[in-house]
Amino acid sequence: MIQKEIFRLKKELASNELILIKTFLKKRDSAVYLKEHSLLIDKVINYLWTHLEIKKEATLIACGGYGREELFPHSDVDLLILTPRITNKDLASKIEQLITLSWDIGLRVSHSVRNLKESKIEIKKDVTIQTNLLECRYLNGDKTLYQDLKKIIWQTIVPVDFYQKKLKEQGNRHLKYNQSAYQLEPNIKESPGGLRDLHMIQWIGKSCIKEFSIKTLNQKKYLNKKDYQYLIKVDLFFKTLRILLHLTAKQNEDRLLFDYQNQLGLLLKYKNTAHKKRSELFMRNVYENINFTTYINEVLLKKLNPKPSKKIKKISGTDLFLIQNDHLEINPNFKGHSITPYVFDIFITFQKYPSIKSLGPNLLILIKESTRKINLAFRKNKLQQQKFLSILKSEEKVNRALRIMNKCNLVGAYIPAFGKIVSQMQHDLFHIYTVDEHILNVIRNLRRFSKEELKHEFPDCYELFKNYAHKYLLYLAAIFHDIAKGRGGDHSELGAKDVVAFCKLNHLSADDQTLIEWLVKSHLIMSHTAQKFDLSNPKVIEEFSKKVNTKEKLISLYLLTVADIRATSPHIWNQWKAVLLKNLFKYTLHYLEQTNVSLENLIATRKENASLILNTYNIKNYNYTSLWKNFGEDYFYKYTEEEIAWQTRLLFSHSESKKPIIRIRHRPSGEGIEVLIYQKNATRIFNKICHFFDEIGYGIVAAKIYTTDHDYALNLYDLLDANPKSVSYEGLFKFIETELSNRLKENYKTIPTKLAERSRQAMHHLFDTKISILQIKDSPIYQLDIITDDRNGLLALISDQLTKEDISINHAKINTLGSRAEDTFLISYKDNQMLNKIKINHLIKTLEASIK
């Protein structure tokens, strides 16, 4: 084929594809577009086949999505070329030319060449090939070969075996996405609840019913009319969305990246509202369709099971339900008009019998139908209230029951406020799930505390949870802690009002209501205190203890906080945060258990305990009396007894060292390292250190910055490494000690910091930087809080700006939550001068400008 002819075909194909796209954008008929696009490619491929005069020497077959005539704009053209048993060189050359020419004119061809014998072998051993060929379609060539292949397919596929393998395949695919599609950038093809889950229904159907199509499901034995109509609607929604996504991305892209969400929302005609952006409304609709797909996938795969168990087990005490296939199912003889009065009984029974693994498809459909009939009268019914609470009070399957209930929209029907946050995304740079998915993850994490086989994850939480009397109170607090997200205002305060209304409606005791209300209102204070303040300062512990007030509240809040942070994202939780929370819990518990506690007594005890540690190293009081005097009394408010002992061991013979002393160790509890820096006080120490650690890829997570009474800087830095497994610590420690000593010289100049680019999420969702400066009572110390999107170089840049403004940093807590940074600094102006409003406003504007 001459080059001119290739150019003509390429131009003609591009022109015809453009016409199809323009028609689609005008009419938005995805079914027509996909079929017409497939037929257009058929025409081109058949032309090439005819031009090369392959004729009946082989058979050309369309497979996969192309085979079922659903070819998306940038999808591969999946071809099988079926050859006779013996392939001559001439045929092999023609096939090679066919593929080359296809690529030359712009087709993304994915092909395989096999004869019937090879096909039979491949079909037998690979369920993926079985699936691909289930939807094969004849294009050209020897039709007899094609018909022989179809016979082999039907003779080889064993429906029961195919069913089991496909279920396993789907389970493995879901695991790749953490069993959830309710994430910020879901894959609409492969994630749970995406197009693949809809394809699964068709594959299973076709494997056991020859003439199966989606229309087959429009029968009472499969779906009711509403679910069938919604299935068609969801199928078209995802097809339309995938076409638009390919067109927007200009490539085969199935992830709803931030870069495309707003544009897709615009194409699908979503509009900004007072409280919600177009992209948020669009994504909420995506998650709603995902939710329905996960529900309908489970229902239909159970109904299409080619070998359902005929073994039925009756349940004593009820004629409503029975056990079939290890599923709880409705009794076929049930004659009631509605399952609604018994909807909570389903889950009570599910929890009661360990042998029940899930719910049957008919029961799932009935639950979903029942939610439409749940009204205020139902919610006020005392019997229904008792049943709902008994589900939460169960020792078994609480998490699984709530997930099934949410899949069927039952939680939102019974708690209307919950219904408002179903499928609602959170663009705060650290939550990666929808609000309802996050809440269910919190409950899952609480339930993990009860499992003995998982006690190694959090031994202290396991023991606390095991002895916690009323676990359902924690589950209720979890359900309501974020229930007011997206309304505007303080979601903790608004959620507390919601939970009070629920408690009153459901007749919970005054004590239970008080505890749950407090937990919802205060669910952020423990993480806030642990991650923003110096926990070695007894004043911080005293203030937090006053907020918590009782041991019961402390334990409740600790369990809820650990479960909550771990449920935001797999990337948020680390050993550093675990130790911070554990220490805050331990220090506060100790404080609450003491009587007549005073700060003076706490400091005296701290000194005694540090002395006891030092004594084990044969270091006596007289060795360090002068050192402690030089440190000053405030030093003992800054450091823990263990830190005091370690620093004293290192420094008692170097109280007035002329050279910087730098020592490094692994953190005694948790991951990371600690770096101690002791030298005569000088300007820009913190700034130089920030630059150094930024350059070597270590993140400062906390910094204690202290100036002794004899004007020495005594600073302690906690550091985390992004790749700790690849580190030789002996070499690293020597490098830090040597290099930092050079950097801390008076004449060393740092290079101004350039911030890395913002993340795609921060750019596309316009995350605003928030900066505040508040005076600490009447002292010359101010608290600087910076909330922004995290980027490499951020801390060094902040330090640069503060240094320029003659601001000293006395303490720093660097808190990274996914892509969000929440950094807290205690700062002071030169010579401890007070900052006036003009200076504060100037400082905030300077920092804002530099961070942007």
Short mmCIF file of C-alpha atoms in Angstrom, two decimals, residues 517-794:
data_model
loop_
_atom_site.label_atom_id
_atom_site.label_comp_id
_atom_site.label_asym_id
_atom_site.label_seq_id
_atom_site.Cartn_x
_atom_site.Cartn_y
_atom_site.Cartn_z
CA GLU A 517 -22.31 15.04 72.64
CA TRP A 518 -18.95 15.87 74.23
CA LEU A 519 -17.10 13.38 72.01
CA VAL A 520 -18.63 14.79 68.82
CA LYS A 521 -18.00 18.38 69.89
CA SER A 522 -14.44 17.62 71.08
CA HIS A 523 -13.34 14.93 68.62
CA LEU A 524 -10.50 17.09 67.25
CA ILE A 525 -8.96 18.36 70.50
CA MET A 526 -6.72 15.37 71.20
CA SER A 527 -5.12 15.29 67.75
CA HIS A 528 -4.91 19.10 67.83
CA THR A 529 -3.10 19.11 71.19
CA ALA A 530 -0.79 16.19 70.37
CA GLN A 531 0.25 17.56 66.99
CA LYS A 532 0.48 21.27 67.78
CA PHE A 533 1.81 21.60 71.32
CA ASP A 534 4.84 20.57 73.36
CA LEU A 535 3.67 17.56 75.39
CA SER A 536 6.70 17.72 77.67
CA ASN A 537 5.35 21.02 79.02
CA PRO A 538 3.22 20.24 82.12
CA LYS A 539 1.12 23.35 81.44
CA VAL A 540 -0.07 21.80 78.15
CA ILE A 541 -1.04 18.57 79.95
CA GLU A 542 -2.76 20.54 82.71
CA GLU A 543 -4.84 22.54 80.21
CA PHE A 544 -5.78 19.43 78.20
CA SER A 545 -6.69 17.54 81.39
CA LYS A 546 -9.10 20.29 82.35
CA LYS A 547 -10.85 19.95 78.99
CA VAL A 548 -11.14 16.18 79.32
CA ASN A 549 -11.92 16.24 83.02
CA THR A 550 -12.62 12.49 83.57
CA LYS A 551 -10.88 9.20 82.89
CA GLU A 552 -13.93 7.91 80.96
CA LYS A 553 -13.84 10.87 78.58
CA LEU A 554 -10.08 10.51 78.11
CA ILE A 555 -10.29 6.81 77.19
CA SER A 556 -13.27 7.42 74.90
CA LEU A 557 -11.55 10.30 73.13
CA TYR A 558 -8.27 8.40 72.76
CA LEU A 559 -9.96 5.40 71.12
CA LEU A 560 -12.05 7.62 68.82
CA THR A 561 -9.06 9.79 67.83
CA VAL A 562 -6.80 6.87 66.88
CA ALA A 563 -9.62 5.28 64.85
CA ASP A 564 -10.44 8.64 63.22
CA ILE A 565 -6.92 9.58 62.08
CA ARG A 566 -6.28 6.08 60.71
CA ALA A 567 -9.50 6.34 58.67
CA THR A 568 -8.57 9.51 56.76
CA SER A 569 -6.00 7.97 54.42
CA PRO A 570 -3.53 5.06 54.40
CA HIS A 571 -0.74 7.66 54.12
CA ILE A 572 -1.61 9.83 57.15
CA TRP A 573 -0.99 7.46 60.05
CA ASN A 574 2.58 6.74 61.15
CA GLN A 575 4.46 5.71 64.27
CA TRP A 576 5.24 9.35 65.07
CA LYS A 577 1.54 10.21 65.40
CA ALA A 578 0.90 6.99 67.33
CA VAL A 579 3.56 7.90 69.91
CA LEU A 580 2.31 11.50 70.22
CA LEU A 581 -1.25 10.35 70.98
CA LYS A 582 -0.11 7.60 73.30
CA ASN A 583 2.10 10.03 75.25
CA LEU A 584 -0.70 12.58 75.55
CA PHE A 585 -3.03 9.83 76.79
CA LYS A 586 -0.43 8.55 79.27
CA TYR A 587 0.51 11.99 80.64
CA THR A 588 -3.14 13.07 80.97
CA LEU A 589 -4.17 9.82 82.66
CA HIS A 590 -1.34 10.26 85.15
CA TYR A 591 -2.43 13.85 85.80
CA LEU A 592 -6.09 12.87 86.33
CA GLU A 593 -5.13 10.07 88.73
CA GLN A 594 -3.09 12.42 90.95
CA THR A 595 -4.51 14.42 93.82
CA ASN A 596 -3.43 17.98 94.67
CA VAL A 597 -1.34 18.23 91.51
CA SER A 598 0.81 21.33 91.10
CA LEU A 599 3.22 22.29 88.36
CA GLU A 600 5.99 22.64 90.94
CA ASN A 601 5.46 19.07 92.13
CA LEU A 602 5.46 17.78 88.55
CA ILE A 603 8.78 19.52 87.82
CA ALA A 604 10.30 18.23 91.07
CA THR A 605 9.23 14.70 90.14
CA ARG A 606 10.69 15.13 86.65
CA LYS A 607 14.06 16.16 88.12
CA GLU A 608 14.05 13.22 90.53
CA ASN A 609 13.28 10.73 87.77
CA ALA A 610 15.99 12.21 85.52
CA SER A 611 18.47 11.89 88.42
CA LEU A 612 17.49 8.24 88.91
CA ILE A 613 18.22 7.54 85.22
CA LEU A 614 21.57 9.35 85.45
CA ASN A 615 22.47 7.38 88.56
CA THR A 616 22.28 4.15 86.53
CA TYR A 617 25.17 5.58 84.46
CA ASN A 618 27.07 6.39 87.69
CA ILE A 619 26.57 10.12 87.11
CA LYS A 620 25.97 11.84 90.45
CA ASN A 621 24.16 15.09 91.33
CA TYR A 622 27.37 17.06 91.86
CA ASN A 623 28.42 16.24 88.25
CA TYR A 624 25.56 18.25 86.76
CA THR A 625 24.39 20.73 89.43
CA SER A 626 26.09 23.67 87.71
CA LEU A 627 24.86 22.52 84.29
CA TRP A 628 21.25 22.43 85.46
CA LYS A 629 21.70 25.85 87.04
CA ASN A 630 23.00 27.23 83.74
CA PHE A 631 20.07 25.65 81.90
CA GLY A 632 17.57 27.56 84.04
CA GLU A 633 14.24 26.47 85.53
CA ASP A 634 12.28 26.86 82.27
CA TYR A 635 14.39 24.08 80.75
CA PHE A 636 12.57 21.49 82.88
CA TYR A 637 9.23 22.59 81.44
CA LYS A 638 10.60 22.01 77.94
CA TYR A 639 12.02 18.50 78.08
CA THR A 640 10.91 15.13 79.43
CA GLU A 641 12.81 13.31 82.18
CA GLU A 642 14.30 10.89 79.63
CA GLU A 643 15.44 13.78 77.37
CA ILE A 644 16.89 15.65 80.35
CA ALA A 645 18.89 12.56 81.38
CA TRP A 646 20.21 11.99 77.84
CA GLN A 647 21.20 15.64 77.33
CA THR A 648 22.81 15.85 80.77
CA ARG A 649 24.92 12.74 80.06
CA LEU A 650 26.20 14.37 76.87
CA LEU A 651 26.72 17.90 78.16
CA PHE A 652 27.63 17.89 81.86
CA SER A 653 31.35 18.18 81.02
CA HIS A 654 30.77 20.61 78.10
CA SER A 655 28.62 23.30 79.73
CA GLU A 656 30.47 26.16 78.00
CA SER A 657 31.73 24.44 74.88
CA LYS A 658 33.30 26.74 72.29
CA LYS A 659 32.32 24.42 69.40
CA PRO A 660 28.84 23.17 68.51
CA ILE A 661 28.00 19.79 70.00
CA ILE A 662 25.80 17.72 67.71
CA ARG A 663 24.58 14.30 68.73
CA ILE A 664 22.07 12.00 67.00
CA ARG A 665 20.15 8.94 68.13
CA HIS A 666 17.19 6.84 67.09
CA ARG A 667 14.05 8.08 68.80
CA PRO A 668 13.52 6.03 71.99
CA SER A 669 9.87 5.40 71.09
CA GLY A 670 8.75 5.27 67.49
CA GLU A 671 10.33 5.86 64.10
CA GLY A 672 12.77 8.56 63.08
CA ILE A 673 15.83 10.14 64.67
CA GLU A 674 16.55 12.89 67.19
CA VAL A 675 19.23 15.51 66.65
CA LEU A 676 20.58 17.48 69.61
CA ILE A 677 22.37 20.75 68.87
CA TYR A 678 24.13 22.67 71.65
CA GLN A 679 26.19 25.78 70.98
CA LYS A 680 26.73 29.37 71.99
CA ASN A 681 23.63 31.28 70.94
CA ALA A 682 23.76 32.92 67.51
CA THR A 683 21.44 34.22 64.83
CA ARG A 684 19.83 32.06 62.14
CA ILE A 685 20.52 28.67 63.80
CA PHE A 686 17.02 27.37 63.07
CA ASN A 687 17.13 28.76 59.54
CA LYS A 688 20.43 27.02 58.70
CA ILE A 689 19.20 23.74 60.15
CA CYS A 690 15.93 23.87 58.18
CA HIS A 691 17.85 24.38 54.94
CA PHE A 692 20.23 21.54 55.70
CA PHE A 693 17.58 18.94 56.48
CA ASP A 694 15.48 20.08 53.53
CA GLU A 695 18.46 19.49 51.24
CA ILE A 696 19.12 15.94 52.49
CA GLY A 697 15.46 14.95 52.33
CA TYR A 698 14.62 14.73 56.04
CA GLY A 699 11.40 16.24 57.31
CA ILE A 700 11.44 18.06 60.66
CA VAL A 701 8.30 16.99 62.53
CA ALA A 702 9.08 18.78 65.80
CA ALA A 703 11.66 21.22 67.09
CA LYS A 704 12.27 22.24 70.69
CA ILE A 705 14.26 25.45 70.66
CA TYR A 706 15.58 26.67 73.98
CA THR A 707 18.02 29.34 75.11
CA THR A 708 19.71 28.62 78.44
CA ASP A 709 20.32 31.15 81.20
CA HIS A 710 23.98 31.34 80.14
CA ASP A 711 22.96 32.12 76.52
CA TYR A 712 23.47 28.76 74.86
CA ALA A 713 21.14 27.32 72.25
CA LEU A 714 19.91 23.87 73.28
CA ASN A 715 17.75 22.56 70.44
CA LEU A 716 16.24 19.15 69.81
CA TYR A 717 14.89 18.13 66.39
CA ASP A 718 12.72 15.12 65.61
CA LEU A 719 13.15 13.95 62.03
CA LEU A 720 11.46 11.49 59.70
CA ASP A 721 12.98 10.01 56.56
CA ALA A 722 10.88 9.24 53.49
CA ASN A 723 12.90 6.04 52.78
CA PRO A 724 14.20 4.71 56.14
CA LYS A 725 14.94 1.20 54.81
CA SER A 726 17.63 2.45 52.45
CA VAL A 727 19.63 4.32 55.12
CA SER A 728 22.98 3.40 56.65
CA TYR A 729 22.49 5.13 59.99
CA GLU A 730 26.11 5.00 61.13
CA GLY A 731 27.22 6.89 58.04
CA LEU A 732 24.21 9.21 58.20
CA PHE A 733 24.87 10.21 61.82
CA LYS A 734 28.54 11.01 61.07
CA PHE A 735 27.56 13.01 57.97
CA ILE A 736 24.97 15.09 59.89
CA GLU A 737 27.40 15.82 62.74
CA THR A 738 30.19 16.91 60.36
CA GLU A 739 28.11 18.82 57.83
CA LEU A 740 25.93 20.61 60.37
CA SER A 741 29.02 21.79 62.27
CA ASN A 742 30.14 23.52 59.06
CA ARG A 743 26.69 24.96 58.34
CA LEU A 744 26.42 26.48 61.82
CA LYS A 745 29.50 28.60 61.38
CA GLU A 746 28.72 32.31 61.64
CA ASN A 747 29.81 33.14 58.07
CA TYR A 748 27.89 30.32 56.33
CA LYS A 749 25.21 31.68 54.01
CA THR A 750 22.12 29.73 52.98
CA ILE A 751 20.66 29.82 49.48
CA PRO A 752 17.12 31.28 49.35
CA THR A 753 14.46 28.59 49.16
CA LYS A 754 12.28 28.01 46.13
CA LEU A 755 9.06 26.17 46.89
CA ALA A 756 8.16 23.09 44.89
CA GLU A 757 5.02 23.31 42.74
CA ARG A 758 1.65 22.80 44.39
CA SER A 759 0.00 19.41 44.14
CA ARG A 760 -2.68 18.96 41.47
CA GLN A 761 -5.35 18.74 44.19
CA ALA A 762 -4.30 22.04 45.75
CA MET A 763 -4.25 23.76 42.36
CA HIS A 764 -7.56 22.44 41.10
CA HIS A 765 -9.51 22.90 44.34
CA LEU A 766 -8.01 26.31 45.19
CA PHE A 767 -6.90 25.36 48.70
CA ASP A 768 -6.47 28.57 50.69
CA THR A 769 -3.50 29.17 52.97
CA LYS A 770 -4.59 30.21 56.48
CA ILE A 771 -2.21 32.08 58.79
CA SER A 772 -2.92 33.38 62.28
CA ILE A 773 -0.76 35.00 64.99
CA LEU A 774 -2.03 35.14 68.57
CA GLN A 775 -0.27 36.41 71.68
CA ILE A 776 0.24 33.92 74.52
CA LYS A 777 -1.54 35.80 77.33
CA ASP A 778 0.60 38.81 78.34
CA SER A 779 3.96 37.31 77.35
CA PRO A 780 6.22 38.38 74.47
CA ILE A 781 5.61 34.92 72.95
CA TYR A 782 3.17 34.54 70.03
CA GLN A 783 1.64 31.44 68.48
CA LEU A 784 1.95 31.35 64.69
CA ASP A 785 -0.30 28.82 62.95
CA ILE A 786 0.09 28.08 59.24
CA ILE A 787 -2.26 25.76 57.37
CA THR A 788 -1.37 25.26 53.72
CA ASP A 789 -0.69 22.59 51.12
CA ASP A 790 2.51 20.72 51.88
CA ARG A 791 5.45 21.23 49.51
CA ASN A 792 9.17 20.56 49.58
CA GLY A 793 11.01 23.55 50.99
CA LEU A 794 8.01 24.92 52.93
#
